[in-house]
PDB file of C-alpha atoms in Angstrom:
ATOM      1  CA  UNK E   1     119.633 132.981 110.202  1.00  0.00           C
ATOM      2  CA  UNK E   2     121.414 131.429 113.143  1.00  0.00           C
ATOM      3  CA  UNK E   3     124.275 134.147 113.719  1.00  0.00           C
ATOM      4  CA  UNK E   4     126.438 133.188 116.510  1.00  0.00           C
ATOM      5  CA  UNK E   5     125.630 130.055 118.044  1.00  0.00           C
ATOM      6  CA  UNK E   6     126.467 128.745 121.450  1.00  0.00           C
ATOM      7  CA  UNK E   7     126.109 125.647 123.687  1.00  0.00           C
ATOM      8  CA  UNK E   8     125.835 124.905 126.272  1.00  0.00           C
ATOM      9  CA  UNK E   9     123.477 128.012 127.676  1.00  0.00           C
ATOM     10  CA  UNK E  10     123.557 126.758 131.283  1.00  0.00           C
ATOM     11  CA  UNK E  11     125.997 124.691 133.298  1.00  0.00           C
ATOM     12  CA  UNK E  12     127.303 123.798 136.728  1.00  0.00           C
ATOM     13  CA  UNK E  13     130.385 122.096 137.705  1.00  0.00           C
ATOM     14  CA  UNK E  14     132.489 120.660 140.290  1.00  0.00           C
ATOM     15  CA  UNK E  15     136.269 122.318 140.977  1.00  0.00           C
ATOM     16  CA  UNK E  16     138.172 120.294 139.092  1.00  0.00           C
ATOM     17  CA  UNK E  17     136.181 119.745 136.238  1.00  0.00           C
ATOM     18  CA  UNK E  18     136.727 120.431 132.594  1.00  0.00           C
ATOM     19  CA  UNK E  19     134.563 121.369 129.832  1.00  0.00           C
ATOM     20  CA  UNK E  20     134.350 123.120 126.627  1.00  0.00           C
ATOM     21  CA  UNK E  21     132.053 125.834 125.899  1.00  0.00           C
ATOM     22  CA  UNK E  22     130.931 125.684 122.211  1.00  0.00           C
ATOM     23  CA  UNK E  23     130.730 128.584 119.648  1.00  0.00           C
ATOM     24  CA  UNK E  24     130.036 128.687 115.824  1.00  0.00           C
ATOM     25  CA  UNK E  25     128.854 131.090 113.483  1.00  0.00           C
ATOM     26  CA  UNK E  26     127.427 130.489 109.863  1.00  0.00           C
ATOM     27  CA  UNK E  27     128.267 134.315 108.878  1.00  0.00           C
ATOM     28  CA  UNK E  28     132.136 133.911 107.342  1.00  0.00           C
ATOM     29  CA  UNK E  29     133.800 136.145 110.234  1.00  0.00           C
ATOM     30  CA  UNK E  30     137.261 135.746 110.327  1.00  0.00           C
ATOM     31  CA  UNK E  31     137.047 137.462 113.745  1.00  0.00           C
ATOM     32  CA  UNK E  32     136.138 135.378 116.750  1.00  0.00           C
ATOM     33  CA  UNK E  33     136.431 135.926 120.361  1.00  0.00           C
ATOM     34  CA  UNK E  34     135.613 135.102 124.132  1.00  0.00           C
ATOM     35  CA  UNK E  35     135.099 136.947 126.961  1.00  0.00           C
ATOM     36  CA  UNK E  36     133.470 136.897 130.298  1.00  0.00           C
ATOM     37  CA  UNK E  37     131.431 139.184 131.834  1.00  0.00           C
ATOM     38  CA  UNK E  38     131.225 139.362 135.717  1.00  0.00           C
ATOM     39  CA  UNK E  39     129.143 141.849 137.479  1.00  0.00           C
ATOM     40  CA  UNK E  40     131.226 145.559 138.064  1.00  0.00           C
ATOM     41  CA  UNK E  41     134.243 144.124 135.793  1.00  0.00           C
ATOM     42  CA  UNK E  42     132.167 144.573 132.097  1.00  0.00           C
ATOM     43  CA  UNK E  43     133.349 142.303 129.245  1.00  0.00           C
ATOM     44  CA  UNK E  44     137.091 141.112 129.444  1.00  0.00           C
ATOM     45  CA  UNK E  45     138.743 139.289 126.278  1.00  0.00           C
ATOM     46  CA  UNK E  46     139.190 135.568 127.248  1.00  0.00           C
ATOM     47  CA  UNK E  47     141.091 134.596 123.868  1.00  0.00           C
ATOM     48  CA  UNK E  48     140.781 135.858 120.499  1.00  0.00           C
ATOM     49  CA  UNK E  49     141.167 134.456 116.858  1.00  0.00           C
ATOM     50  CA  UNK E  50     141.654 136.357 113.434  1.00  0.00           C
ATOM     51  CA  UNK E  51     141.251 133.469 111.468  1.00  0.00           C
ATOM     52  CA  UNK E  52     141.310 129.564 111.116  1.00  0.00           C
ATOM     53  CA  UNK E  53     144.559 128.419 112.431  1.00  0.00           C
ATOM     54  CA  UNK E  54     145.387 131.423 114.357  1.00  0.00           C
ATOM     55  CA  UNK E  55     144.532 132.174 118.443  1.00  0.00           C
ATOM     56  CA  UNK E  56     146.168 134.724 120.970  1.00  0.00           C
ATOM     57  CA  UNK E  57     145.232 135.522 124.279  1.00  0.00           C
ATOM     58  CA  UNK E  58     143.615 138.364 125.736  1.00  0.00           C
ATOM     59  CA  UNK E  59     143.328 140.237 128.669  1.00  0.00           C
ATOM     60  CA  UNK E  60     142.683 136.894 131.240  1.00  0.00           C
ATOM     61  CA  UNK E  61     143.772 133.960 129.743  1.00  0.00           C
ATOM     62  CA  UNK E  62     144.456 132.062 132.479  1.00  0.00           C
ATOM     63  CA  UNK E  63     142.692 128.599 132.809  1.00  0.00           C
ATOM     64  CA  UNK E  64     141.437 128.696 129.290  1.00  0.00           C
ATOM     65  CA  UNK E  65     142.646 127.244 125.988  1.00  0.00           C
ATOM     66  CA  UNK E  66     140.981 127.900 122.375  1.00  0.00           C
ATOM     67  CA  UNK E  67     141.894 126.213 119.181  1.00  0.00           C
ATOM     68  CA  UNK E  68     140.429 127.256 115.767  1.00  0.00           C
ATOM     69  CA  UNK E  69     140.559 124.386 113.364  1.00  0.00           C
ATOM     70  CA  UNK E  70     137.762 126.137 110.953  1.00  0.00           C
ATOM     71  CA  UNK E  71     136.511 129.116 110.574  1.00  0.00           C
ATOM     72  CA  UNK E  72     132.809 128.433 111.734  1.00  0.00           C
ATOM     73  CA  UNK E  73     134.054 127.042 115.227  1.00  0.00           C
ATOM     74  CA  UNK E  74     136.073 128.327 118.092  1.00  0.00           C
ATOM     75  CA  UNK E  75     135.418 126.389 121.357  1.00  0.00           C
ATOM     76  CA  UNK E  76     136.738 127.248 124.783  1.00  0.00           C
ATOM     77  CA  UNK E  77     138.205 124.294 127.108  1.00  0.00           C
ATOM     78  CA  UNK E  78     137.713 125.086 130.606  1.00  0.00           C
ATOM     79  CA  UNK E  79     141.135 122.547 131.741  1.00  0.00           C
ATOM     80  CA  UNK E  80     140.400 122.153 135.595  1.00  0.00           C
ATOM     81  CA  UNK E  81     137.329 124.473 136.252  1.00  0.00           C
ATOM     82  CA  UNK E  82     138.061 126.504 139.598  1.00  0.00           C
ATOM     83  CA  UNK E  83     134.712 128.937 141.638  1.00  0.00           C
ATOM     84  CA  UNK E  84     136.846 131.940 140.274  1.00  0.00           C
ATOM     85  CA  UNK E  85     135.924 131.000 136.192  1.00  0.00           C
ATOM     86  CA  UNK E  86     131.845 131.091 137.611  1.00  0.00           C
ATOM     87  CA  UNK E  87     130.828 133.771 135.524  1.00  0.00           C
ATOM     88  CA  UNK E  88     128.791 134.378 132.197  1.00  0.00           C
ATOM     89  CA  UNK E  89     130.895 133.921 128.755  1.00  0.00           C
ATOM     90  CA  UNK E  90     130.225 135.150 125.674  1.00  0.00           C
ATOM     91  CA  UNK E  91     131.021 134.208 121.896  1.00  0.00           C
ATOM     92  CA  UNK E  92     131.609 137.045 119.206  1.00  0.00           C
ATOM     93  CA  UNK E  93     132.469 137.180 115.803  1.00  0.00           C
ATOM     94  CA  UNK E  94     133.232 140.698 113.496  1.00  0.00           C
ATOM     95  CA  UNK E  95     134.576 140.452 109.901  1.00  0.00           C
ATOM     96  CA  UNK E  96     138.169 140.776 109.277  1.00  0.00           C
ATOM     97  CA  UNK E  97     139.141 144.282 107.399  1.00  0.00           C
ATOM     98  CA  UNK E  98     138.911 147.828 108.715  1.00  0.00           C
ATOM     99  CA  UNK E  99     138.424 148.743 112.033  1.00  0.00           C
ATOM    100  CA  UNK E 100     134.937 149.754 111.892  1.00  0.00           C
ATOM    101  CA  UNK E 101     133.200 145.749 111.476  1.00  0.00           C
ATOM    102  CA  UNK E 102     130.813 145.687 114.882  1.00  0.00           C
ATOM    103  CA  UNK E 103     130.888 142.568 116.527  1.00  0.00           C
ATOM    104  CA  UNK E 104     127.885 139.843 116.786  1.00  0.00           C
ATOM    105  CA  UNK E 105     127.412 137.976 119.751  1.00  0.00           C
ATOM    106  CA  UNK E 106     125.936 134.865 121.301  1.00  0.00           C
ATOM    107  CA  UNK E 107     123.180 134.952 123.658  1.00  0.00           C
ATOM    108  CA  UNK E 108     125.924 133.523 126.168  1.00  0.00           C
ATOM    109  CA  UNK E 109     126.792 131.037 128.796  1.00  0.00           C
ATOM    110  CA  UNK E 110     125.725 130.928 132.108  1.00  0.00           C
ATOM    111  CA  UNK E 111     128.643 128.978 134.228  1.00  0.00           C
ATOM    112  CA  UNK E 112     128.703 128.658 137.516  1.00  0.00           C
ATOM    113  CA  UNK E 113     131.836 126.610 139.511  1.00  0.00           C
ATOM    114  CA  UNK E 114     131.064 124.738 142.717  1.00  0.00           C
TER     115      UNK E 114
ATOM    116  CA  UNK B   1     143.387 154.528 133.541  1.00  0.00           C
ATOM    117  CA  UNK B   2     141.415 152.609 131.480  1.00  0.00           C
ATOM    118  CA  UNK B   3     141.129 152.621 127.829  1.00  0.00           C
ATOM    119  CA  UNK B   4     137.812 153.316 127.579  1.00  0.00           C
ATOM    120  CA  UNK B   5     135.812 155.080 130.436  1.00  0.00           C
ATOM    121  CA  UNK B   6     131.441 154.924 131.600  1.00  0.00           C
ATOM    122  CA  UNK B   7     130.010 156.304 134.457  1.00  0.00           C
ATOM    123  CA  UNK B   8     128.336 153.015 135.382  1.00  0.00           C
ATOM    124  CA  UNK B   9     125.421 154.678 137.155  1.00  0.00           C
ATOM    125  CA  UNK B  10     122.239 153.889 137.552  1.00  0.00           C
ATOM    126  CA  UNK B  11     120.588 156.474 135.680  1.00  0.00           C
ATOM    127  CA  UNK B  12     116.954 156.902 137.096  1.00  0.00           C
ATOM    128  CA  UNK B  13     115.059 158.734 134.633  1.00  0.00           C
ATOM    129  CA  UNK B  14     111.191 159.573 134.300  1.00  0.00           C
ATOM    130  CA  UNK B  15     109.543 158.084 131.229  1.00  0.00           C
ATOM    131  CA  UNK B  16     109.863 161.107 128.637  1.00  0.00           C
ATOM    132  CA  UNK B  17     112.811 162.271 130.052  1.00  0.00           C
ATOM    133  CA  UNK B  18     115.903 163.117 127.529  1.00  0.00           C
ATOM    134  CA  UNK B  19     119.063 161.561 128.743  1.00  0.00           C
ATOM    135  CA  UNK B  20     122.477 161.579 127.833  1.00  0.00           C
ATOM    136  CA  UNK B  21     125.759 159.545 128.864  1.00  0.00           C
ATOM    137  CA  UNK B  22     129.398 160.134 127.786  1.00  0.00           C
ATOM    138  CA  UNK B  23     131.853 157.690 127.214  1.00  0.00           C
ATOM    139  CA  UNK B  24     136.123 158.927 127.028  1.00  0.00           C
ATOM    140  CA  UNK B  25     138.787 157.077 125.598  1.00  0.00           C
ATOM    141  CA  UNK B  26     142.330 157.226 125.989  1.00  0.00           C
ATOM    142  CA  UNK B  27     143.967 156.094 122.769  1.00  0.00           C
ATOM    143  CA  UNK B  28     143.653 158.685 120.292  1.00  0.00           C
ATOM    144  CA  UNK B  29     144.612 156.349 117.571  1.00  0.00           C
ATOM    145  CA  UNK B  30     141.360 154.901 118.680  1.00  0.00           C
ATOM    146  CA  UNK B  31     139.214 154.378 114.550  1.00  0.00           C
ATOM    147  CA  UNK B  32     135.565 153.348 115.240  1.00  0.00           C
ATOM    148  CA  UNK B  33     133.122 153.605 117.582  1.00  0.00           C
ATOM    149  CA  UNK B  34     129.967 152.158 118.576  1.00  0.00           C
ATOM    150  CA  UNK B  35     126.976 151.517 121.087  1.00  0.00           C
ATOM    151  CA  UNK B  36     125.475 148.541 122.099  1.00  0.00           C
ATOM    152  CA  UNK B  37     122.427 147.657 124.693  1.00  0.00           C
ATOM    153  CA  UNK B  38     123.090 144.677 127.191  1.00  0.00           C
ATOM    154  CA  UNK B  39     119.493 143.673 128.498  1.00  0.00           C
ATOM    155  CA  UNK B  40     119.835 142.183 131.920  1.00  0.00           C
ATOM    156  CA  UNK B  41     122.928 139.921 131.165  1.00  0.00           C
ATOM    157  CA  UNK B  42     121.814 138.826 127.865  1.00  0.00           C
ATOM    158  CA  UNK B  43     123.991 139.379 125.028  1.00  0.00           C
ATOM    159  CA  UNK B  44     125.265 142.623 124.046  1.00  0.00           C
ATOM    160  CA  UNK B  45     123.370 144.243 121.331  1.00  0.00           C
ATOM    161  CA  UNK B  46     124.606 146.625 118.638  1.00  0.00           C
ATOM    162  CA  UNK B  47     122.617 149.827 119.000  1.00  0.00           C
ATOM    163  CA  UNK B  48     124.536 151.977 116.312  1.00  0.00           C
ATOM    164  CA  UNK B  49     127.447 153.380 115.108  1.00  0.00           C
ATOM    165  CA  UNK B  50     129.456 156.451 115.836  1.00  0.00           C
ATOM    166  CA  UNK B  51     130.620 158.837 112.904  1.00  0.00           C
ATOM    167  CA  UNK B  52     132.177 161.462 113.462  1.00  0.00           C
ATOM    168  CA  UNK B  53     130.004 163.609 111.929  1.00  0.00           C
ATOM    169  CA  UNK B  54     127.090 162.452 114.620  1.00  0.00           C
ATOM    170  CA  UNK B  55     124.322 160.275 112.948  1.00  0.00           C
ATOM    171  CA  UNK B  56     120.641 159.491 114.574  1.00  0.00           C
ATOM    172  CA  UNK B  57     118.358 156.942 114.257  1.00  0.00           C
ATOM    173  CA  UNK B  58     114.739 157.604 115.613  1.00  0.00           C
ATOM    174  CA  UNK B  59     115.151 158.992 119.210  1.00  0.00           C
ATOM    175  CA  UNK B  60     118.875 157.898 119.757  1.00  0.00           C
ATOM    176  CA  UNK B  61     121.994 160.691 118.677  1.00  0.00           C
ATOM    177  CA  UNK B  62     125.594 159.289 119.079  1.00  0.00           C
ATOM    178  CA  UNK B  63     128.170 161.978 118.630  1.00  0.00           C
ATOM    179  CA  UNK B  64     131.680 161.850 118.367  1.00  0.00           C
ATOM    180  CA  UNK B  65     134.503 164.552 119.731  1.00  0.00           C
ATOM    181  CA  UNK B  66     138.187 163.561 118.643  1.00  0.00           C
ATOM    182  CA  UNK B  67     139.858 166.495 120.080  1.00  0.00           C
ATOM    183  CA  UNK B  68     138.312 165.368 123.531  1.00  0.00           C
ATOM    184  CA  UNK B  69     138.316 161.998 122.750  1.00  0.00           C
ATOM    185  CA  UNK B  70     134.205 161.339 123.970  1.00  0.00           C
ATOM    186  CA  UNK B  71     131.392 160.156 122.123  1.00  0.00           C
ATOM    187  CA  UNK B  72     128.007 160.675 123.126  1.00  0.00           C
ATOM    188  CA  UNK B  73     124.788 158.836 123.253  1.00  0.00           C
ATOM    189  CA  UNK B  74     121.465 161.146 123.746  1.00  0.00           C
ATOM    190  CA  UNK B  75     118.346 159.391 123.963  1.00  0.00           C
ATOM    191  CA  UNK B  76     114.760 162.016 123.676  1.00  0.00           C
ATOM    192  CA  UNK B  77     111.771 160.468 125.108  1.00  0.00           C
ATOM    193  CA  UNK B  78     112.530 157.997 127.243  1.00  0.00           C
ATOM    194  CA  UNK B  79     110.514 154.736 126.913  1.00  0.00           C
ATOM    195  CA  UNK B  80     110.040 152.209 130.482  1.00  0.00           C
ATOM    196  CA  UNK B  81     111.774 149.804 126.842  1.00  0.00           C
ATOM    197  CA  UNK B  82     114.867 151.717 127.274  1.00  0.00           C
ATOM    198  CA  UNK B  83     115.658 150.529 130.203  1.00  0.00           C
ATOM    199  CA  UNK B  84     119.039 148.410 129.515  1.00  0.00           C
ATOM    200  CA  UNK B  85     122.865 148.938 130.191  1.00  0.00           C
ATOM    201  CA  UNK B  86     124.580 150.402 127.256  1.00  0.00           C
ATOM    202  CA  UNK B  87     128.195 149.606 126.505  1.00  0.00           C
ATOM    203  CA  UNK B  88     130.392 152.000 124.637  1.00  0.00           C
ATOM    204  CA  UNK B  89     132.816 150.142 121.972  1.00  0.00           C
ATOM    205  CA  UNK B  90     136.319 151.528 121.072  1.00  0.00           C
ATOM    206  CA  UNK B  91     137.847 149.523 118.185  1.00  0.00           C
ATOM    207  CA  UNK B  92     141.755 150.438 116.910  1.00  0.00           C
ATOM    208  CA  UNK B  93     144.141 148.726 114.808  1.00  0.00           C
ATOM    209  CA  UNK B  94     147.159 147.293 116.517  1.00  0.00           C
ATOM    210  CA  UNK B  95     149.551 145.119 115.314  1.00  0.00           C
ATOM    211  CA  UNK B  96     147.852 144.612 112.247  1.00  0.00           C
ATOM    212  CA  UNK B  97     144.718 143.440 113.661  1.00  0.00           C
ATOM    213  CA  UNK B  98     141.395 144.819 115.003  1.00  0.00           C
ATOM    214  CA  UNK B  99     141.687 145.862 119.176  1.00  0.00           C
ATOM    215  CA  UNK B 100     138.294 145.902 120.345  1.00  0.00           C
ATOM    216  CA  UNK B 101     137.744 147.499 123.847  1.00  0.00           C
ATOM    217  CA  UNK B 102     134.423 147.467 125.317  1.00  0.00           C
ATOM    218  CA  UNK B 103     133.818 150.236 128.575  1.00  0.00           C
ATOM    219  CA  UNK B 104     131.962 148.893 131.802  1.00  0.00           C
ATOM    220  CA  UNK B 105     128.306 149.900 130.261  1.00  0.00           C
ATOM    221  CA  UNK B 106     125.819 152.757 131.892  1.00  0.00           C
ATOM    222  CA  UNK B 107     122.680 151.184 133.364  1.00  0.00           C
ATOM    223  CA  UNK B 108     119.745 152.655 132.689  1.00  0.00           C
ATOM    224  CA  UNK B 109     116.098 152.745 134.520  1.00  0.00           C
ATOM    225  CA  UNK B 110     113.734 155.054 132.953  1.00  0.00           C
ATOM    226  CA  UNK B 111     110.539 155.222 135.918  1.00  0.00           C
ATOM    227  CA  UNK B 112     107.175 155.162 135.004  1.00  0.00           C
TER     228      UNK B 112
END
């Protein structure tokens, strides 16, 4: 029953860098999404995806690209990494439908920019 | 403003205690609700649901006001457990997909 899946849990990386943050869930969800959570800002949508083939941005999309080839995986490329993107990111997924589908998380990312 | 509105706190709170927090929202075309529990930055948790009719489960009410566009979360009998930030959710439909909107989260500390 692995839910939302992803990997790495901890990293550290130079300015400059890139990476991708992995996410995949085994429950169907057409819904995916990333955000970051920094302390006194609460959870901001990184980029979002309502199905395979389909990505849009959300509220701070700079820096970050997203592709969703299937609908277990949606991985998030970190281009040129900068101290700013140091934060803690987190994977979600929610079925597609009504409104009222709660969304399941993973137990995050801890990134941290040098 | 923001779409969806916590007093971040802390809220210090003897074990026992009954506490409440209120979260507002500012779209009224705003569907579902919900609360979830963030333990020390680990991964948001879904706590429950909020109908609009109010619903419990054990010691934890959520209520929901549309005309003032709140919902509630009352917790009776705080446990030291309880301690957590909670989040309030706002989902809405826009542009033909699901809007989710998630408020700063209320930290609580319940004191032994």
């Amino acid at each position: 029953n692995a839910g939302v899946t992803q990997t790495p849990k901890f990293q550290v990386l130079k300015t400059g860098q890139s990476m991708t943050l992995q996410c995949a869930q085994d429950m169907n969800h057409e819904y995916m999404s990333w955000y970051r959570q920094d302390p006194g800002m609460g959870l901001r949508l990184i980029h979002y995806s309502v199905g395979a083939g389909i990505t849009d941005q959300g509220e701070v999309p700079n820096g970050y690209n997203v592709s969703r080839s299937t609908t277990e995986d949606f991985p998030l490329r970190l281009l040129s990494a900068a101290p700013s993107q140091t934060s803690v990111y987190f994977c979600a997924s929610s079925q597609r439908g009504s409104s009222n589908q709660p969304q399941h998380f993973g137990d995050g990312t801890r990134l941290s920019i040098l | 403003r923001k779409e969806v509105e916590q007093d971040p706190g802390p809220f210090n709170v003897p074990e026992g205690a009954t506490v409440a927090f209120n979260c507002t929202y500012s779209n009224s075309a705003s569907q579902s609700f919900f609360w979830y529990r963030q333990d020390c930055r680990k991964e948001p948790k879904l706590l429950m649901s909020v109908y609009s009719s109010g619903n419990e489960d054990g010691r934890f009410t959520a209520q929901l006001n549309r005309a003032s566009q709140y919902i509630s979360l009352l917790i009776r009998d705080s446990k030291l457990s309880d301690s957590a930030t909670y989040l309030c959710v706002v989902n809405r439909y826009s542009g033909g997909y699901q809007k989710v909107t998630f408020g700063i989260g209320t930290k609580l500390q319940v004191i032994p």
